[in-house]
PDB file of C-alpha atoms in Angstrom:
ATOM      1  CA  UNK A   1     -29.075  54.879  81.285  1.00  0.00           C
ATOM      2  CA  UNK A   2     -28.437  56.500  84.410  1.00  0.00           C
ATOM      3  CA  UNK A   3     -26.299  59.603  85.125  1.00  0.00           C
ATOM      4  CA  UNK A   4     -22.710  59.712  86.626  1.00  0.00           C
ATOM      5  CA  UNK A   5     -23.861  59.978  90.497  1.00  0.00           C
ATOM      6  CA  UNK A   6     -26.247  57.087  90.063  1.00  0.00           C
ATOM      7  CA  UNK A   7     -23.866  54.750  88.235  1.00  0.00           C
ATOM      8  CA  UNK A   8     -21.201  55.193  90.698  1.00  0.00           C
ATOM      9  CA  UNK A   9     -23.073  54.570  93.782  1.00  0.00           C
ATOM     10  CA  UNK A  10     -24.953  51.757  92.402  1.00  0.00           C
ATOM     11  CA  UNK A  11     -21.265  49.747  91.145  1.00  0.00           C
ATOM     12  CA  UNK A  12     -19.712  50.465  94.569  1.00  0.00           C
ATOM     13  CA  UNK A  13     -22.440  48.244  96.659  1.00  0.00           C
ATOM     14  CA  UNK A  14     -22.430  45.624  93.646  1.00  0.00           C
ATOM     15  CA  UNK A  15     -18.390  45.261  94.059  1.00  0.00           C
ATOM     16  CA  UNK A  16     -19.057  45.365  97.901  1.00  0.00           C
ATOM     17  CA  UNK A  17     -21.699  42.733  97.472  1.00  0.00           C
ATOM     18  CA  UNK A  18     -19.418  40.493  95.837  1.00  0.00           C
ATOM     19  CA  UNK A  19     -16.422  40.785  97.682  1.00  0.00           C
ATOM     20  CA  UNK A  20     -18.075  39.351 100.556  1.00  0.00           C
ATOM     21  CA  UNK A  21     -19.541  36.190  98.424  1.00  0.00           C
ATOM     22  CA  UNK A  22     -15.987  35.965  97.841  1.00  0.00           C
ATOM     23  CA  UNK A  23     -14.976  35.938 100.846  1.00  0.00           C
ATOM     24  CA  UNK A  24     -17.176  33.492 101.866  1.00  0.00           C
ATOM     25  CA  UNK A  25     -16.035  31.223  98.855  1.00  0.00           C
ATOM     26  CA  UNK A  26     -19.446  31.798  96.820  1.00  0.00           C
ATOM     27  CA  UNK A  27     -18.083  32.763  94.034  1.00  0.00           C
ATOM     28  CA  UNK A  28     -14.296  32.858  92.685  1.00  0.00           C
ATOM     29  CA  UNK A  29     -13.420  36.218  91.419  1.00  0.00           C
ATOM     30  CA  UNK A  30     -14.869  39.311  91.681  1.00  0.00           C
ATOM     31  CA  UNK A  31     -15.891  40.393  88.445  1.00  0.00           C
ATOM     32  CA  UNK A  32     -17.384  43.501  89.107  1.00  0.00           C
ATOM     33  CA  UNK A  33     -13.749  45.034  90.028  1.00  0.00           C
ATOM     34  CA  UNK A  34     -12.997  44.262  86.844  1.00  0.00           C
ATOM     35  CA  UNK A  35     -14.952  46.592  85.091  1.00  0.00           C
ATOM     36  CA  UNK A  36     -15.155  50.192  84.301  1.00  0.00           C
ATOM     37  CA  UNK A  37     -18.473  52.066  85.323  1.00  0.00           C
ATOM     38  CA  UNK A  38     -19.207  53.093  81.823  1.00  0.00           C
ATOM     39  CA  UNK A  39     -20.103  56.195  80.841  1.00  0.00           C
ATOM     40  CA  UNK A  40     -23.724  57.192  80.801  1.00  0.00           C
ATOM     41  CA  UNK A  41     -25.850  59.854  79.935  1.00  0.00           C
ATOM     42  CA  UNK A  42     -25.342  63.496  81.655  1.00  0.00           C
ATOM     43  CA  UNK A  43     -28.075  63.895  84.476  1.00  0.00           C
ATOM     44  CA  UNK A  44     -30.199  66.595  85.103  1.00  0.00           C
ATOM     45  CA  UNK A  45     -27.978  69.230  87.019  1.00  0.00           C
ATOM     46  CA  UNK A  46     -28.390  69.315  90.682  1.00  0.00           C
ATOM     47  CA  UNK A  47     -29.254  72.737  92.176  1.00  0.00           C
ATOM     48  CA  UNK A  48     -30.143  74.507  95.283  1.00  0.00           C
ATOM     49  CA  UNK A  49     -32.227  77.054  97.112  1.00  0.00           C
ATOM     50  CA  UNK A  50     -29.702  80.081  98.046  1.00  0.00           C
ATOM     51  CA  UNK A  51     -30.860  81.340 101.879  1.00  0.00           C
ATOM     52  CA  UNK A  52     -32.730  84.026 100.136  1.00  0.00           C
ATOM     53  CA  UNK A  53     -34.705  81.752  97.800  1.00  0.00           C
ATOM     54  CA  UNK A  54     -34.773  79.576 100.745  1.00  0.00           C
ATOM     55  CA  UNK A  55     -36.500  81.876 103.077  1.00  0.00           C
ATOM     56  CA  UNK A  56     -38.974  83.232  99.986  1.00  0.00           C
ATOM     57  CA  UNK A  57     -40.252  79.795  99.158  1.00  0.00           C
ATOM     58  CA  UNK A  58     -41.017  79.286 103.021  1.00  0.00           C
ATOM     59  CA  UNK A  59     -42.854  82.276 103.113  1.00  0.00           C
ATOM     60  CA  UNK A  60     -44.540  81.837  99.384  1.00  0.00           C
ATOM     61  CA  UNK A  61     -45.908  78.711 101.113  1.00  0.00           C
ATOM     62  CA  UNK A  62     -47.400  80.259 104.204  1.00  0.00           C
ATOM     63  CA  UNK A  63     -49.554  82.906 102.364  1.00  0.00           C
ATOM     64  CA  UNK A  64     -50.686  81.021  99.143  1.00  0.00           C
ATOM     65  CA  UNK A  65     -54.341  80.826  98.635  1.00  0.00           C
ATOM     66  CA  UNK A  66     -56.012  76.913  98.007  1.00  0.00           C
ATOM     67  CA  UNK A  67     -53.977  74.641  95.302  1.00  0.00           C
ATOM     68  CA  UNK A  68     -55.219  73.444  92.756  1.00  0.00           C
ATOM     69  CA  UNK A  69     -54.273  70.472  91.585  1.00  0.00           C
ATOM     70  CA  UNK A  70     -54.925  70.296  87.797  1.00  0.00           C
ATOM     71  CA  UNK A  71     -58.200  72.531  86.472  1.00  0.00           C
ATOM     72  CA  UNK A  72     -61.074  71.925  88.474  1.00  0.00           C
ATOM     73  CA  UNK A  73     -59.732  70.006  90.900  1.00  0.00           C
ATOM     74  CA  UNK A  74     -58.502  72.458  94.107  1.00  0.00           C
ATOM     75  CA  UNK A  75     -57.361  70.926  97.469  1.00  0.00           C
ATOM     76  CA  UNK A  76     -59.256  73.496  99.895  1.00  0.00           C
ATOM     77  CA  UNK A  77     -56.022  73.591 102.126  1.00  0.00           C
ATOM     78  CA  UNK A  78     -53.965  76.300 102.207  1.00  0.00           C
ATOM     79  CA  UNK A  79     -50.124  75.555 101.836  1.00  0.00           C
ATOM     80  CA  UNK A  80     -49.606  77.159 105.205  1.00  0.00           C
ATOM     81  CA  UNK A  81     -51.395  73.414 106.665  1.00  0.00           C
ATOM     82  CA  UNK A  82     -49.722  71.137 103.857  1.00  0.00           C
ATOM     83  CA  UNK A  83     -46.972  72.409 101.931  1.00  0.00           C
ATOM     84  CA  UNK A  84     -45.446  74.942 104.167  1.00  0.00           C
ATOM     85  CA  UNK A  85     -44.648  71.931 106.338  1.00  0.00           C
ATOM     86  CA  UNK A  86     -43.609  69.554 103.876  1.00  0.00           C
ATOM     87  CA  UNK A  87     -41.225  72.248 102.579  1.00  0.00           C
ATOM     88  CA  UNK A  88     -40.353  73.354 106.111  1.00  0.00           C
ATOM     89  CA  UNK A  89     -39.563  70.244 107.337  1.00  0.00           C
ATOM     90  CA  UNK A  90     -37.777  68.853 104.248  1.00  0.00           C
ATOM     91  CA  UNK A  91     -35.430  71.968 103.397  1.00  0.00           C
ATOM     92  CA  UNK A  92     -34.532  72.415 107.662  1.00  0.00           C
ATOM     93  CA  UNK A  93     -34.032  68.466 108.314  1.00  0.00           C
ATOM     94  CA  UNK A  94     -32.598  67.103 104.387  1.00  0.00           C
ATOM     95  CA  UNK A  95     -35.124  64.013 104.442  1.00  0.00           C
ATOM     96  CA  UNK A  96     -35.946  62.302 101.354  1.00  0.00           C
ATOM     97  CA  UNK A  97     -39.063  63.494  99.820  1.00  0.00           C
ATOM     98  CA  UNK A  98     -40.023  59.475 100.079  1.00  0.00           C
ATOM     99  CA  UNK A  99     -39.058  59.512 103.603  1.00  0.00           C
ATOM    100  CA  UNK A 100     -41.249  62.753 103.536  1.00  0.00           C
ATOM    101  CA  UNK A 101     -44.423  61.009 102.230  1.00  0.00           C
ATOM    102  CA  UNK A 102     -44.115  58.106 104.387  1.00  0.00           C
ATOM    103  CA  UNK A 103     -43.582  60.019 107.808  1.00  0.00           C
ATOM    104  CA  UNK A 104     -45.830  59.250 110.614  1.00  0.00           C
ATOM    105  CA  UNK A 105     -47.726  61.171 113.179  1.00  0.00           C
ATOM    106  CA  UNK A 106     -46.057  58.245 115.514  1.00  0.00           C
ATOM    107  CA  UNK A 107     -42.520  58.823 114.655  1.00  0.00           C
ATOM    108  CA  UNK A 108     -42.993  62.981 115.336  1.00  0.00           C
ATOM    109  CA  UNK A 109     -42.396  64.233 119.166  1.00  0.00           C
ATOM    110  CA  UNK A 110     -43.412  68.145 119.212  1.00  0.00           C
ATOM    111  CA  UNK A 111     -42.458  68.650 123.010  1.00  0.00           C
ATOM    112  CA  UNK A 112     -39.696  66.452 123.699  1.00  0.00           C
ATOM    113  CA  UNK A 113     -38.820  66.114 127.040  1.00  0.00           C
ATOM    114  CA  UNK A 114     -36.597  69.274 128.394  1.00  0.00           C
ATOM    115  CA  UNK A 115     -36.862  68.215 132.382  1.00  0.00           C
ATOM    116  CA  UNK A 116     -35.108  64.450 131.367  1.00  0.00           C
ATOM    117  CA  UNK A 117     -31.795  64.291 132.806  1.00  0.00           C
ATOM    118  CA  UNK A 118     -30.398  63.971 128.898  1.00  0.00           C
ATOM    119  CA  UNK A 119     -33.156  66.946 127.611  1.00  0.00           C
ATOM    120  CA  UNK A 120     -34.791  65.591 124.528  1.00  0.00           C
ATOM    121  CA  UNK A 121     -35.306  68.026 121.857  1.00  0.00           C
ATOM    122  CA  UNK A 122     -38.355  67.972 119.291  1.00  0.00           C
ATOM    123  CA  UNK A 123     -37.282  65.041 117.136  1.00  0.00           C
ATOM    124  CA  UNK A 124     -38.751  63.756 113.957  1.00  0.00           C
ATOM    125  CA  UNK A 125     -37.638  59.326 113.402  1.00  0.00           C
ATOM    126  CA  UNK A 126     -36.503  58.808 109.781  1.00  0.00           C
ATOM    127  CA  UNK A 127     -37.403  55.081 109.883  1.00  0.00           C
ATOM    128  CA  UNK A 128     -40.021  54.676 106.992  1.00  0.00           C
ATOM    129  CA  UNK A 129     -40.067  55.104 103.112  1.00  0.00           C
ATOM    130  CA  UNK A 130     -42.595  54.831 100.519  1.00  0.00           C
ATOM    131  CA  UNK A 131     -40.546  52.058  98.710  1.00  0.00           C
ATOM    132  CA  UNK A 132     -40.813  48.718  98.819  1.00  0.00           C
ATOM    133  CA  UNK A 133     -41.895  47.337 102.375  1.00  0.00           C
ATOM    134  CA  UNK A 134     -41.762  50.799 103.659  1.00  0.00           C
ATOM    135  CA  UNK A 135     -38.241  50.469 104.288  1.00  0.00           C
ATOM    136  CA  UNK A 136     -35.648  53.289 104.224  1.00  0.00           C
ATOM    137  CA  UNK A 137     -33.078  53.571 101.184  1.00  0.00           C
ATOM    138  CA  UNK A 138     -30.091  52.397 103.535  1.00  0.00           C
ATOM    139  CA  UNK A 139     -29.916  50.860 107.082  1.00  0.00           C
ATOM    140  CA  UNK A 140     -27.980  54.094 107.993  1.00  0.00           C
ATOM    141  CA  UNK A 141     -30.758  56.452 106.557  1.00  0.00           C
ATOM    142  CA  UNK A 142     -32.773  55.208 109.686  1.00  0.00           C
ATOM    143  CA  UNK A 143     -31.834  58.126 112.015  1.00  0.00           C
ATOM    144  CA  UNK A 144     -33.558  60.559 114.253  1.00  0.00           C
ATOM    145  CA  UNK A 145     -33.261  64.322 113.816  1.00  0.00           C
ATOM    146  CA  UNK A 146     -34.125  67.037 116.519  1.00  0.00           C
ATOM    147  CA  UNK A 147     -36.313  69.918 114.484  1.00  0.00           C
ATOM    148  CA  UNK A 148     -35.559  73.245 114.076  1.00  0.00           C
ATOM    149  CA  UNK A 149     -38.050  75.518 115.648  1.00  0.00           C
ATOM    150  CA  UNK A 150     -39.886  76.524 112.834  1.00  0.00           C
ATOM    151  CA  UNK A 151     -40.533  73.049 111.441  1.00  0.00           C
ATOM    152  CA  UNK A 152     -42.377  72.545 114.976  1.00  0.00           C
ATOM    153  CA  UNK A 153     -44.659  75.109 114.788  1.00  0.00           C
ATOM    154  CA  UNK A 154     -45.441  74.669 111.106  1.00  0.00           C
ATOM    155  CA  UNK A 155     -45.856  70.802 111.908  1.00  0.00           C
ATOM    156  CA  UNK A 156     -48.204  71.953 114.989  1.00  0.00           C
ATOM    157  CA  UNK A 157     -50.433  74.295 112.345  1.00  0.00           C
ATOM    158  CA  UNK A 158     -50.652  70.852 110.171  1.00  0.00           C
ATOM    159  CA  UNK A 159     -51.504  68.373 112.987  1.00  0.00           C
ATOM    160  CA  UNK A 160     -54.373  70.574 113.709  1.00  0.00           C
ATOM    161  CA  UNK A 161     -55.857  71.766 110.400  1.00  0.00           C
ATOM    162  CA  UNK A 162     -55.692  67.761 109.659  1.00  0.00           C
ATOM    163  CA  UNK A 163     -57.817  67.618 112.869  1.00  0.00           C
ATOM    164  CA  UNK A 164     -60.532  69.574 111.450  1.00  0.00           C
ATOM    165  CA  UNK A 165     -60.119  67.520 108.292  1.00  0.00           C
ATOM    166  CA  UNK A 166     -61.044  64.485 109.900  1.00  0.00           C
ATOM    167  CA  UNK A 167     -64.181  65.924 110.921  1.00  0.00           C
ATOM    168  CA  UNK A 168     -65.023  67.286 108.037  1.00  0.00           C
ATOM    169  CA  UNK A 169     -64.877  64.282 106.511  1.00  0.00           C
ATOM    170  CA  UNK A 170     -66.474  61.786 108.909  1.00  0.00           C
ATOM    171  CA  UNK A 171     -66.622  58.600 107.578  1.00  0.00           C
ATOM    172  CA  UNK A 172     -64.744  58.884 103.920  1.00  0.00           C
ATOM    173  CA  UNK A 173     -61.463  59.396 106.391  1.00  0.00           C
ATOM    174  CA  UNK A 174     -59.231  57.153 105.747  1.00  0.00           C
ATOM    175  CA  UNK A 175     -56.941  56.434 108.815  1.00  0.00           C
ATOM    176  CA  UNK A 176     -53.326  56.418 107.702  1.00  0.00           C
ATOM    177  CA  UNK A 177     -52.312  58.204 109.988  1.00  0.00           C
ATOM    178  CA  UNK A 178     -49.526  60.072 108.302  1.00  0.00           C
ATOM    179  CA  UNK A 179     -48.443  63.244 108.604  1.00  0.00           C
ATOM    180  CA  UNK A 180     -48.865  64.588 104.974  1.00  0.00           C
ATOM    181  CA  UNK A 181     -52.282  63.509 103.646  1.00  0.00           C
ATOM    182  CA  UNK A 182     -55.089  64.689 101.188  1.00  0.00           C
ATOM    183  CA  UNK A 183     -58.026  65.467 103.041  1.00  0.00           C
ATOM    184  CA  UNK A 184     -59.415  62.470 103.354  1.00  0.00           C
ATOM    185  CA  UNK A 185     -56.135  61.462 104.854  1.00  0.00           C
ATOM    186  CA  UNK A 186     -54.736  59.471 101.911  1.00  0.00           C
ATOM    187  CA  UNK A 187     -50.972  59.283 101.585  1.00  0.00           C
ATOM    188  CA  UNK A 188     -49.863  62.074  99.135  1.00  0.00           C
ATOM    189  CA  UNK A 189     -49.315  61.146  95.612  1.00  0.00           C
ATOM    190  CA  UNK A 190     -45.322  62.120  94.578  1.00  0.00           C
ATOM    191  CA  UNK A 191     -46.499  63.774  91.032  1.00  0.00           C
ATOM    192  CA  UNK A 192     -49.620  66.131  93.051  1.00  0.00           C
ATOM    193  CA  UNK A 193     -46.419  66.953  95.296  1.00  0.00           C
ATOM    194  CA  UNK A 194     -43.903  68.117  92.745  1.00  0.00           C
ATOM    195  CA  UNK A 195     -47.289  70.326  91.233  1.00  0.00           C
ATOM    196  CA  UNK A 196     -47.385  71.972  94.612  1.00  0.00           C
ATOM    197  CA  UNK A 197     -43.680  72.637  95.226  1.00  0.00           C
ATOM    198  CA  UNK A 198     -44.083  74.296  91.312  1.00  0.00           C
ATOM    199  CA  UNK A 199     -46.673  76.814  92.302  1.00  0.00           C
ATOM    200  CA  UNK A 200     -44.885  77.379  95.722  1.00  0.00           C
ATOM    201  CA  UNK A 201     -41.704  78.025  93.666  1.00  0.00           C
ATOM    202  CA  UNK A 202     -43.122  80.137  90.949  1.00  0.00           C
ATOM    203  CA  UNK A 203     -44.919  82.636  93.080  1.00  0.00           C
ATOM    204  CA  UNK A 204     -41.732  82.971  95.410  1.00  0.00           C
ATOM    205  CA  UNK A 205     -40.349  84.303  92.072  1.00  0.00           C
ATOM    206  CA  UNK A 206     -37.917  81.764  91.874  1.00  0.00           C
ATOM    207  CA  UNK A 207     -39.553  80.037  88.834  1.00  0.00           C
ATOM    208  CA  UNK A 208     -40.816  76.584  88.249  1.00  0.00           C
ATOM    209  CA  UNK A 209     -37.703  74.458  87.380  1.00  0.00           C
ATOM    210  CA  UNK A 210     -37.495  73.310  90.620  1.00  0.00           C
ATOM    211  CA  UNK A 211     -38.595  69.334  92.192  1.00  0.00           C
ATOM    212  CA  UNK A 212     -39.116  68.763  96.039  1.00  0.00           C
ATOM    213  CA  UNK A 213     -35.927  66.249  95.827  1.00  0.00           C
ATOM    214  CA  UNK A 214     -34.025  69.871  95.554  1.00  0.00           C
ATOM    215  CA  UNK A 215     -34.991  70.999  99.079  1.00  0.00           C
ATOM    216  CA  UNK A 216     -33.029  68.219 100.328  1.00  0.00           C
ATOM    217  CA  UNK A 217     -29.842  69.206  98.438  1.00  0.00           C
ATOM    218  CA  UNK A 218     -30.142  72.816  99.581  1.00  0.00           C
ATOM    219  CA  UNK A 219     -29.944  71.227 103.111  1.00  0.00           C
ATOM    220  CA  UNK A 220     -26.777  70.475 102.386  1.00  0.00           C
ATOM    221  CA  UNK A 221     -25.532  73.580 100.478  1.00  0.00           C
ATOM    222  CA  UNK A 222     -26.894  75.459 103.343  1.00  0.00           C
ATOM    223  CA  UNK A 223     -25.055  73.217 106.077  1.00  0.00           C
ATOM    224  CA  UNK A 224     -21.911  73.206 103.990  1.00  0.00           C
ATOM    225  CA  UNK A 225     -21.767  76.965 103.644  1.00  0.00           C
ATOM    226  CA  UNK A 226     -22.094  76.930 106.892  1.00  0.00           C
ATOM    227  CA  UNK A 227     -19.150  75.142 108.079  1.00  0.00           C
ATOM    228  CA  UNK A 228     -20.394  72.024 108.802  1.00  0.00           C
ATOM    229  CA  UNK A 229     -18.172  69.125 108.270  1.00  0.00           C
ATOM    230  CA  UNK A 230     -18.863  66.424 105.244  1.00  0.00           C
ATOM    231  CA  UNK A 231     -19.088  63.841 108.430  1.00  0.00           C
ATOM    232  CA  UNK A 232     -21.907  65.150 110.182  1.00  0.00           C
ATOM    233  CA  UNK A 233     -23.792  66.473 106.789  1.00  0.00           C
ATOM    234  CA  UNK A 234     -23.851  62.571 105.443  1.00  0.00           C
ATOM    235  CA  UNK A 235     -24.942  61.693 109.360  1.00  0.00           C
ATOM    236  CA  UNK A 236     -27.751  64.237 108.970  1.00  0.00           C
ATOM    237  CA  UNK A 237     -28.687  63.307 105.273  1.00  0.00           C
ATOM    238  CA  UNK A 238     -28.682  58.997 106.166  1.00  0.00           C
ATOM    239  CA  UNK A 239     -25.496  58.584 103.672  1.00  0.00           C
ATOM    240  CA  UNK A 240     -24.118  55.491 104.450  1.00  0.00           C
ATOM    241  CA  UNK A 241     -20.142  57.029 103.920  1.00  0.00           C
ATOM    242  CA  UNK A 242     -19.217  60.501 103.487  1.00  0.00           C
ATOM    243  CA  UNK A 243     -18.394  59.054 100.020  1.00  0.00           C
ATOM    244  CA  UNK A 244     -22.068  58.821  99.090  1.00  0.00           C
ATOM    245  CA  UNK A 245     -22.649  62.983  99.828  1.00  0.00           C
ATOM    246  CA  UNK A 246     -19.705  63.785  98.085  1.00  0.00           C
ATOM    247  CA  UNK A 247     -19.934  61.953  94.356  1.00  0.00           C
ATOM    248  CA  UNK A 248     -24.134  62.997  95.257  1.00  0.00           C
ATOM    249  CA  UNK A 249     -24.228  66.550  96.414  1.00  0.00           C
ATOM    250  CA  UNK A 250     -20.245  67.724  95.121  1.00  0.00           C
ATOM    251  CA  UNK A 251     -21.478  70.715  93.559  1.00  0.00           C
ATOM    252  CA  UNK A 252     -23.220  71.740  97.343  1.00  0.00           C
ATOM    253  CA  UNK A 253     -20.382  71.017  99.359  1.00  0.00           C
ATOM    254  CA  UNK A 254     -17.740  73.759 100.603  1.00  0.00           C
ATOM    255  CA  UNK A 255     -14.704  73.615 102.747  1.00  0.00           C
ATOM    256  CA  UNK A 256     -15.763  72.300 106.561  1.00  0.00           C
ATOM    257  CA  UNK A 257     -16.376  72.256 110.235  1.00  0.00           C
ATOM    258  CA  UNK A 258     -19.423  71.916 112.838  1.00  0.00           C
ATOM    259  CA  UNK A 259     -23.245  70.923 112.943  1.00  0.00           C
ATOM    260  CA  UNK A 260     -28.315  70.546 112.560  1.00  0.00           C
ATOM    261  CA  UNK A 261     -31.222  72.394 113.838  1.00  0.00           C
ATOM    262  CA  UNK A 262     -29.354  75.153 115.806  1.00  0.00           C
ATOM    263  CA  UNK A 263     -27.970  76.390 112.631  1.00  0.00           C
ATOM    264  CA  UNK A 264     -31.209  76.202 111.063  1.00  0.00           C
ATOM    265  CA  UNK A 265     -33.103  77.529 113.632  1.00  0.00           C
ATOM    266  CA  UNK A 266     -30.452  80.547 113.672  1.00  0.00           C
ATOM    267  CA  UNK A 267     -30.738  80.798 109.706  1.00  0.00           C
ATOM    268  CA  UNK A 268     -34.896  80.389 109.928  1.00  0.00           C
ATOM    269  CA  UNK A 269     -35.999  82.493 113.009  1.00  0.00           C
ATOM    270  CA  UNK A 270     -39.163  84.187 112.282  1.00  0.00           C
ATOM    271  CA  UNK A 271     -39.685  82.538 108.683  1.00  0.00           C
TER     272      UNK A 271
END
């Protein structure tokens, strides 16, 4: 059964869904207004990284020594080439951890363009997931964020240790070309992730009850605490109504005003 947050956002695009077959004279009534959203089980608490913990977990994944991935088994990378930017760039930009795993070396732009007549910051484009057809959860989750310093240069350190990966590996690599790999430049498997994150967490001293999804909702405690309005935090995050980030992150959000990476740049310099 699924929790509160869940149940709520998935009756409110089923009664949506309807009233427009209703509208159109498909059907006669709407019968999912009728209803209740019944009460299901509690869900796991939501939680999120405090600045400090934050900024630990950052630098616990810079300086870790090789991963290993169950015993035996050790991916040779540091954390500084793989996890340090899927943690950088997940916590400083609130993607998905599916949007995450599906990001392409295509849809990141390092330089930008600073002489255009509009400068273009360093962007990263949200437009992929690893669900179903690659597509992202909503139409409005398809959105392009400008980076925060730091998630540049850590991005930078990954594009070229993956460099040296390819060559290491001749012909066993397998050309994906996504930005977080194994190294043989498979996609990422989500349960090898959450392992990572684990280690990362515990030896920032922060423990191990932690999951990847929760960098994304300390984006938004950090924005919120911040000031930044409920608008511009469901803009950031791809919710398709402010609606969405507050029944989903409610516990994260504070009293409002302003706005993305030049916050987090200001919060992150030097991490």
């Amino acid at each position: 059964m699924l929790a509160e947050p869940d149940r709520l956002v998935s009756h409110l695009p089923l009664k949506r869904a309807i009233r427009h077959a209703e509208a159109n004279d498909l059907v006669s009534r709407n019968v999912a207004a009728l209803t209740d959203t019944p009460k299901g089980q509690q869900g796991r608490p939501s939680k999120s990284l405090t600045l400090d913990q934050a900024a630990a977990v950052i630098a616990a994944a810079r300086i870790l020594p090789v991963m290993e991935l169950r015993p035996g088994l050790k991916d040779v990378r540091r954390p500084a080439a793989l996890m340090h930017a899927y943690i950088t760039l997940s916590l400083l930009t609130g993607i998905r951890t599916e949007e995450a795993r599906a990001l392409r070396w295509a849809h990141v732009e390092l330089d930008g363009d600073p002489a255009a007549s509009v400068p273009v910051p360093p962007h990263v484009a949200v437009w992929r997931s690893v669900r179903v057809h690659g597509e992202t959860k909503t139409e409005r989750s398809r959105r392009t964020l400008a980076l925060p310093a730091a998630a540049v240069q850590a991005l930078r350190t990954l594009r070229e240790t993956q460099a040296d990966e390819r060559l290491a590996a001749g012909d066993d690599w397998q050309d994906t070309g996504l930005v977080f790999t194994t190294c043989h430049g498979a996609a990422l498997d989500a349960g090898n992730v959450r392992k990572m994150f684990k280690r990362v967490c515990t030896e920032a001293g922060i423990g191990d009850d932690w999951t990847p999804r929760e960098l994304r909702t300390s984006f938004v405690s950090l924005m919120s605490h911040r000031g930044v309005s409920i608008e511009e935090i469901a803009r950031l995050v791809g919710h398709a109504s402010t609606r969405t980030t507050e029944i989903v992150y409610r516990r994260e959000l504070r009293p409002v005003i302003t706005t993305g990476a030049e916050i987090m740049d200001e919060l992150f310099t030097g991490t």
